[in-house]
Tab-separated table of C-alpha atoms in Angstrom:
chain	number	residue	atom	x	y	z
L	44	MET	CA	-0.663	32.202	-41.485
L	45	ILE	CA	2.078	33.597	-39.253
L	46	ASP	CA	5.340	34.815	-40.779
L	47	ILE	CA	7.825	33.994	-38.020
L	48	MET	CA	10.534	35.993	-39.813
L	49	ARG	CA	8.652	39.149	-38.804
L	50	LEU	CA	8.561	38.203	-35.126
L	51	THR	CA	10.983	39.326	-32.457
L	52	PRO	CA	13.195	36.658	-30.809
L	53	GLU	CA	10.901	36.725	-27.751
L	54	GLN	CA	7.813	36.290	-29.934
L	55	VAL	CA	9.450	33.431	-31.843
L	56	GLU	CA	10.270	31.653	-28.579
L	57	ARG	CA	6.715	32.084	-27.367
L	58	PHE	CA	5.308	30.939	-30.718
L	59	ILE	CA	7.437	27.774	-30.714
L	60	HIS	CA	6.427	27.041	-27.119
L	61	LEU	CA	2.723	27.463	-27.868
L	62	GLN	CA	3.007	25.398	-31.045
L	63	SER	CA	4.634	22.558	-29.118
L	64	ILE	CA	1.723	22.608	-26.645
L	65	ILE	CA	-0.758	22.463	-29.525
L	66	ASP	CA	1.135	19.559	-31.114
L	67	ARG	CA	1.175	17.619	-27.832
L	68	GLN	CA	-2.549	18.186	-27.369
L	69	ALA	CA	-3.194	16.904	-30.909
L	70	ILE	CA	-1.193	13.748	-30.125
L	71	ASP	CA	-3.049	13.292	-26.833
L	72	ARG	CA	-6.410	13.622	-28.569
L	73	GLU	CA	-5.448	11.108	-31.234
L	74	THR	CA	-4.350	8.677	-28.518
L	75	LEU	CA	-7.603	9.273	-26.667
L	76	ARG	CA	-9.703	8.556	-29.744
L	77	ARG	CA	-7.741	5.356	-30.323
L	78	GLN	CA	-8.367	4.259	-26.727
L	79	ARG	CA	-12.091	4.861	-27.173
L	80	ASP	CA	-12.058	2.868	-30.424
L	81	TYR	CA	-10.422	-0.049	-28.614
L	82	TYR	CA	-13.067	0.141	-25.892
L	83	ASP	CA	-15.784	0.030	-28.597
L	84	GLY	CA	-14.050	-2.833	-30.422
L	85	LEU	CA	-13.173	-0.679	-33.449
L	86	HIS	CA	-9.644	-1.871	-34.095
L	87	ASP	CA	-7.671	-4.331	-36.196
L	88	VAL	CA	-7.717	-7.939	-35.077
L	89	LEU	CA	-4.986	-10.476	-35.784
L	90	LEU	CA	-6.597	-13.873	-36.407
L	91	SER	CA	-4.860	-17.203	-36.203
L	92	PRO	CA	-5.214	-19.555	-39.207
L	93	ARG	CA	-7.671	-21.662	-37.200
L	94	GLN	CA	-9.813	-18.622	-36.407
L	95	ARG	CA	-9.758	-17.523	-40.033
L	96	ASP	CA	-10.855	-20.988	-41.191
L	97	PHE	CA	-13.628	-21.029	-38.612
L	98	LEU	CA	-14.967	-17.603	-39.584
L	99	GLY	CA	-14.713	-18.414	-43.269
L	100	LEU	CA	-16.346	-15.957	-45.648
L	101	LEU	CA	-17.312	-13.654	-42.786
L	102	VAL	CA	-13.856	-12.060	-42.924
L	103	GLY	CA	-13.198	-12.637	-46.595
L	104	GLN	CA	-12.053	-9.886	-48.905
L	105	GLY	CA	-14.856	-7.754	-50.256
L	106	ASN	CA	-17.158	-8.654	-47.398
L	107	ASP	CA	-18.710	-5.644	-45.699
L	108	ALA	CA	-19.147	-7.468	-42.397
L	109	THR	CA	-16.869	-6.352	-39.573
L	110	TRP	CA	-15.353	-8.546	-36.909
L	111	SER	CA	-14.879	-7.263	-33.375
L	112	PHE	CA	-12.900	-9.226	-30.809
L	113	ASN	CA	-13.372	-6.820	-27.927
L	114	LEU	CA	-11.501	-7.578	-24.721
L	115	MET	CA	-10.827	-4.019	-23.544
L	116	ARG	CA	-14.462	-3.322	-22.667
L	117	ASN	CA	-14.486	-6.405	-20.407
L	118	VAL	CA	-11.290	-5.294	-18.657
L	119	VAL	CA	-12.529	-1.737	-18.090
L	120	ASP	CA	-16.062	-2.694	-17.046
L	121	THR	CA	-14.866	-5.407	-14.669
L	122	ILE	CA	-12.898	-2.846	-12.667
L	123	ARG	CA	-15.641	-0.240	-12.963
L	124	GLU	CA	-18.237	-2.635	-11.536
L	125	ARG	CA	-16.118	-3.048	-8.403
L	126	LEU	CA	-15.826	0.692	-7.729
L	127	CYS	CA	-18.636	2.039	-5.584
L	128	VAL	CA	-18.536	4.733	-2.917
L	129	VAL	CA	-20.182	3.479	0.277
L	130	GLY	CA	-19.307	6.326	2.629
L	131	PHE	CA	-16.889	9.052	3.671
L	132	THR	CA	-14.248	9.136	6.375
L	133	VAL	CA	-13.060	12.406	7.930
L	134	ASP	CA	-10.069	12.103	10.261
L	135	GLY	CA	-11.069	8.549	11.134
L	136	GLU	CA	-14.734	9.381	11.735
L	137	THR	CA	-17.133	7.681	9.314
L	138	ALA	CA	-20.384	9.272	10.502
L	139	ALA	CA	-21.904	11.178	13.390
L	140	SER	CA	-22.917	8.646	16.033
L	141	GLU	CA	-25.317	9.833	18.712
L	142	ALA	CA	-26.580	13.392	18.424
L	143	ASP	CA	-25.242	14.261	21.885
L	144	ASN	CA	-21.806	12.863	21.118
L	145	ALA	CA	-21.528	13.981	17.506
L	146	THR	CA	-18.082	15.192	16.498
L	147	PRO	CA	-17.359	17.864	13.834
L	148	GLU	CA	-15.622	15.167	11.766
L	149	GLY	CA	-18.625	12.860	11.962
L	150	GLU	CA	-21.003	15.668	11.054
L	151	LEU	CA	-18.849	16.502	8.035
L	152	ALA	CA	-18.890	12.842	6.962
L	153	ASP	CA	-22.688	12.941	7.165
L	154	LEU	CA	-22.777	16.202	5.194
L	155	LEU	CA	-20.603	14.732	2.436
L	156	TRP	CA	-22.838	11.681	2.206
L	157	ASP	CA	-25.964	13.856	2.069
L	158	TRP	CA	-24.484	15.819	-0.824
L	159	TRP	CA	-23.519	12.567	-2.535
L	160	VAL	CA	-27.074	11.236	-2.324
L	161	GLU	CA	-28.778	14.520	-3.234
L	162	ASN	CA	-26.648	14.803	-6.394
L	163	ASP	CA	-27.524	11.232	-7.408
L	164	LEU	CA	-23.817	10.429	-7.530
L	165	ASP	CA	-24.484	6.779	-6.724
L	166	THR	CA	-25.652	6.607	-10.356
L	167	LEU	CA	-23.336	9.218	-11.904
L	168	GLN	CA	-20.255	7.500	-10.466
L	169	ILE	CA	-20.781	4.611	-12.912
L	170	ASP	CA	-20.314	6.952	-15.877
L	171	LEU	CA	-17.457	8.791	-14.140
L	172	TYR	CA	-15.412	5.648	-13.454
L	173	ARG	CA	-16.070	4.220	-16.920
L	174	LYS	CA	-14.795	7.400	-18.583
L	175	ALA	CA	-11.773	7.591	-16.257
L	176	LEU	CA	-10.771	3.960	-16.830
L	177	ARG	CA	-11.365	4.127	-20.584
L	178	ASP	CA	-9.668	7.483	-21.233
L	179	GLY	CA	-7.200	7.595	-18.331
L	180	VAL	CA	-8.939	10.654	-16.864
L	181	ALA	CA	-12.473	11.992	-16.395
L	182	HIS	CA	-13.734	15.190	-14.842
L	183	LEU	CA	-16.362	16.192	-12.320
L	184	LEU	CA	-17.418	19.835	-12.736
L	185	VAL	CA	-18.653	21.660	-9.646
L	186	THR	CA	-21.165	24.504	-9.373
L	187	TRP	CA	-23.008	25.981	-6.417
L	188	ASP	CA	-26.766	25.413	-6.291
L	189	GLU	CA	-28.137	28.514	-4.572
L	190	GLU	CA	-31.644	27.092	-4.245
L	191	ALA	CA	-30.514	23.845	-2.616
L	192	ASP	CA	-27.623	25.577	-0.779
L	193	ARG	CA	-25.151	22.869	-1.721
L	194	PRO	CA	-22.665	22.020	-4.492
L	195	ALA	CA	-23.858	20.326	-7.685
L	196	PHE	CA	-21.701	17.934	-9.734
L	197	TYR	CA	-21.627	17.048	-13.439
L	198	VAL	CA	-19.594	14.340	-15.196
L	199	HIS	CA	-17.586	15.259	-18.312
L	200	ALA	CA	-15.155	13.281	-20.436
L	201	GLN	CA	-11.699	14.343	-21.554
L	202	ASP	CA	-11.630	16.459	-24.730
L	203	GLY	CA	-11.258	14.208	-27.754
L	204	GLY	CA	-11.212	16.989	-30.334
L	205	LEU	CA	-14.925	17.835	-30.534
L	206	GLU	CA	-16.064	18.314	-26.954
L	207	GLY	CA	-14.934	17.651	-23.413
L	208	VAL	CA	-12.555	19.045	-20.793
L	209	THR	CA	-8.872	19.785	-21.352
L	210	THR	CA	-6.294	20.216	-18.586
L	211	HIS	CA	-3.656	22.856	-19.289
L	212	LEU	CA	-0.541	22.136	-17.224
L	213	ASP	CA	2.349	24.350	-16.250
L	214	PRO	CA	5.303	23.147	-18.389
L	215	GLU	CA	7.696	23.384	-15.441
L	216	THR	CA	5.688	22.214	-12.423
L	217	HIS	CA	3.212	20.028	-14.375
L	218	LEU	CA	0.446	21.337	-12.101
L	219	PRO	CA	-2.852	22.559	-13.584
L	220	GLN	CA	-2.842	26.183	-14.689
L	221	TYR	CA	-6.435	26.151	-15.861
L	222	TYR	CA	-9.115	23.875	-17.302
L	223	ALA	CA	-11.211	24.450	-20.426
L	224	LYS	CA	-14.467	22.779	-21.422
L	225	TYR	CA	-15.344	22.776	-25.134
L	226	TRP	CA	-18.653	22.027	-26.821
L	227	THR	CA	-20.855	23.111	-29.746
L	228	THR	CA	-24.344	24.511	-29.315
L	229	TYR	CA	-27.370	22.829	-30.860
L	230	ASP	CA	-30.737	24.561	-30.697
L	231	PRO	CA	-32.956	24.085	-33.785
L	232	LEU	CA	-35.601	26.397	-32.299
L	233	LYS	CA	-33.289	29.440	-32.350
L	234	PRO	CA	-31.977	30.513	-35.785
L	235	GLY	CA	-28.237	31.045	-35.746
L	236	ALA	CA	-27.743	29.402	-32.361
L	237	THR	CA	-26.751	25.991	-33.684
L	238	GLY	CA	-23.096	25.507	-34.568
L	239	LYS	CA	-21.549	28.089	-32.269
L	240	GLU	CA	-18.490	26.869	-30.465
L	241	ARG	CA	-18.440	27.410	-26.717
L	242	LYS	CA	-15.603	27.342	-24.223
L	243	THR	CA	-15.665	27.680	-20.445
L	244	VAL	CA	-12.334	28.423	-18.757
L	245	TYR	CA	-11.910	27.471	-15.097
L	246	LEU	CA	-9.351	29.422	-13.067
L	247	PRO	CA	-8.767	29.003	-9.304
L	248	GLY	CA	-11.103	31.883	-8.389
L	249	GLU	CA	-13.264	32.533	-11.441
L	250	VAL	CA	-15.083	30.968	-14.392
L	251	GLY	CA	-15.038	32.643	-17.812
L	252	LYS	CA	-17.377	31.748	-20.676
L	253	TYR	CA	-16.591	32.308	-24.359
L	254	GLN	CA	-18.118	31.657	-27.756
L	255	ARG	CA	-17.133	31.980	-31.400
L	256	ALA	CA	-18.759	31.537	-34.790
L	257	PRO	CA	-18.037	28.365	-36.822
L	258	GLY	CA	-14.697	28.522	-38.637
L	259	ASN	CA	-13.464	31.587	-36.767
L	260	VAL	CA	-10.199	30.326	-35.309
L	261	TYR	CA	-9.242	33.408	-33.292
L	262	GLY	CA	-12.673	34.923	-32.660
L	263	TRP	CA	-13.365	33.894	-29.048
L	264	GLU	CA	-15.618	36.464	-27.390
L	265	PRO	CA	-16.918	36.679	-23.801
L	266	ALA	CA	-20.366	35.124	-23.382
L	267	GLN	CA	-23.009	35.163	-20.658
L	268	ASP	CA	-25.798	32.661	-20.137
L	269	PRO	CA	-29.225	33.490	-18.684
L	270	GLY	CA	-28.845	33.993	-14.952
L	271	ASP	CA	-25.194	35.036	-15.067
L	272	THR	CA	-24.745	38.165	-12.974
L	273	SER	CA	-21.226	39.057	-14.093
L	274	TRP	CA	-18.341	38.158	-16.379
L	275	PRO	CA	-16.296	36.318	-15.393
L	276	LEU	CA	-18.243	34.496	-12.703
L	277	PRO	CA	-16.508	34.546	-9.302
L	278	TRP	CA	-15.628	31.218	-7.644
L	279	LEU	CA	-14.968	32.431	-4.112
L	280	GLY	CA	-15.813	31.380	-0.592
L	281	ALA	CA	-17.667	33.400	2.010
L	282	ASP	CA	-14.309	34.813	3.122
L	283	GLY	CA	-13.507	36.066	-0.389
L	284	ARG	CA	-10.757	33.505	-0.953
L	285	PRO	CA	-10.567	31.517	-4.215
L	286	LEU	CA	-12.041	28.035	-3.853
L	287	GLY	CA	-9.560	26.440	-6.242
L	288	PHE	CA	-10.592	24.941	-9.556
L	289	ALA	CA	-14.258	24.048	-10.030
L	290	VAL	CA	-13.051	20.882	-11.767
L	291	TRP	CA	-12.067	17.568	-10.185
L	292	SER	CA	-9.918	15.378	-12.402
L	293	PHE	CA	-10.145	11.665	-11.631
L	294	ARG	CA	-7.034	10.017	-13.051
L	295	VAL	CA	-6.361	6.309	-13.207
L	296	PRO	CA	-3.765	5.564	-10.506
L	297	GLY	CA	-0.503	3.901	-11.380
L	298	GLY	CA	1.174	0.836	-9.939
L	299	SER	CA	-0.946	-1.794	-8.237
L	300	GLU	CA	-3.454	0.509	-6.553
L	301	LEU	CA	-6.324	-0.979	-8.576
L	302	SER	CA	-4.786	-4.410	-9.081
L	303	PRO	CA	-7.079	-7.447	-9.522
L	304	ARG	CA	-5.671	-8.918	-6.294
L	305	ARG	CA	-6.801	-5.917	-4.264
L	306	LEU	CA	-10.160	-5.765	-6.023
L	307	ARG	CA	-10.792	-9.462	-5.301
L	308	SER	CA	-9.963	-8.999	-1.638
L	309	GLY	CA	-13.363	-7.518	-0.892
L	310	GLN	CA	-11.769	-4.880	1.341
L	311	PRO	CA	-12.680	-1.168	0.995
L	312	GLN	CA	-10.629	0.420	-1.753
L	313	TYR	CA	-9.639	4.049	-2.278
L	314	PHE	CA	-9.806	5.763	-5.650
L	315	HIS	CA	-6.527	7.645	-5.350
L	316	ALA	CA	-7.281	9.873	-8.313
L	317	ARG	CA	-7.746	12.889	-6.056
L	318	PRO	CA	-9.409	16.078	-7.282
L	319	ALA	CA	-6.826	18.457	-8.714
L	320	CYS	CA	-6.697	21.445	-6.382
L	321	CYS	CA	-4.962	24.784	-6.480
L	322	GLY	CA	-2.319	25.146	-3.813
L	323	CYS	CA	-4.125	22.933	-1.330
L	324	GLY	CA	-2.256	19.635	-1.651
L	325	GLY	CA	-5.228	17.679	-2.952
L	326	ARG	CA	-7.490	18.544	-0.010
L	327	PHE	CA	-11.212	18.165	-0.661
L	328	PRO	CA	-12.593	21.106	1.377
L	329	ASP	CA	-10.966	23.894	-0.668
L	330	HIS	CA	-13.179	23.168	-3.661
L	331	VAL	CA	-16.841	23.316	-2.962
L	332	GLY	CA	-18.084	26.430	-1.247
L	333	ARG	CA	-18.789	28.254	1.927
L	334	VAL	CA	-20.635	25.460	3.804
L	335	TRP	CA	-17.812	23.008	3.254
L	336	ARG	CA	-15.133	25.536	4.225
L	337	GLU	CA	-16.986	26.496	7.400
L	338	ARG	CA	-17.591	22.918	8.525
L	339	ALA	CA	-14.526	21.167	7.175
L	340	GLY	CA	-11.799	23.414	8.515
L	341	ALA	CA	-8.524	21.567	8.067
L	342	ALA	CA	-10.006	18.072	8.291
L	343	SER	CA	-8.734	15.440	5.889
L	344	HIS	CA	-11.086	13.027	4.147
L	345	ASN	CA	-11.339	9.930	2.055
L	346	ALA	CA	-14.150	8.365	0.059
L	347	ARG	CA	-14.387	4.677	0.893
L	348	GLN	CA	-14.951	2.401	-2.069
């Protein structure tokens, strides 16, 4: 309990600002849970008299049976089934042609496709697009695989109150300030390990891990996992520059970018929900590590779908 009467005017202003952010996040999470319920068919249904007569006792009072008239799943899954990455284009080059005439852009397109295949993203993209279309946004977390010498990608949903990724935006610019992933540990083989809340905070040049005991609202403490060499973990390129956020947020585009007319056309489509970058204008190369930075340079890219 905070007694705001004991706070200075500056502290009161900061408290009100932070409380408004918390309130907005609570509203967003409630909206998100409602969207997921609609996708699962868990929502009220208005039946016409003819439908009620046809269903009869199935929807009668006192009947435990539930009735689901689920259209949202069909809408979401129809669009999701039509989204499939088939290649990458870098400055107009789709792939390296002959070895003797290979261009840097074509080699980069090949490199991106190799990473796509090696990360099994042809399968993971199904889950990514479903989450993005259902929730309005989904996230692809990026780490660097030292053994394979390439980036590794993991799909995560938006935070719905229990686990997931939350985007914290600057209130003035509405650009990402940082991302936070929340989850709860479960390990029945280690006494005391189950039930701890974990949080990973992603900044443009570092990744910080935290944990706290159940019910401890303010008790976040730094945490290190096996293999971590420092806290926080650096997220830097070979040149020492920050690589941007290790999180790509795929947001459902507005307008008619994914309209049924365009999807029926059979032409390659572009998922305009670009990864959210830090100070790089949505450019892909600034995110993923030294190999990409060395080979990509200032080349632009697109994933053809």
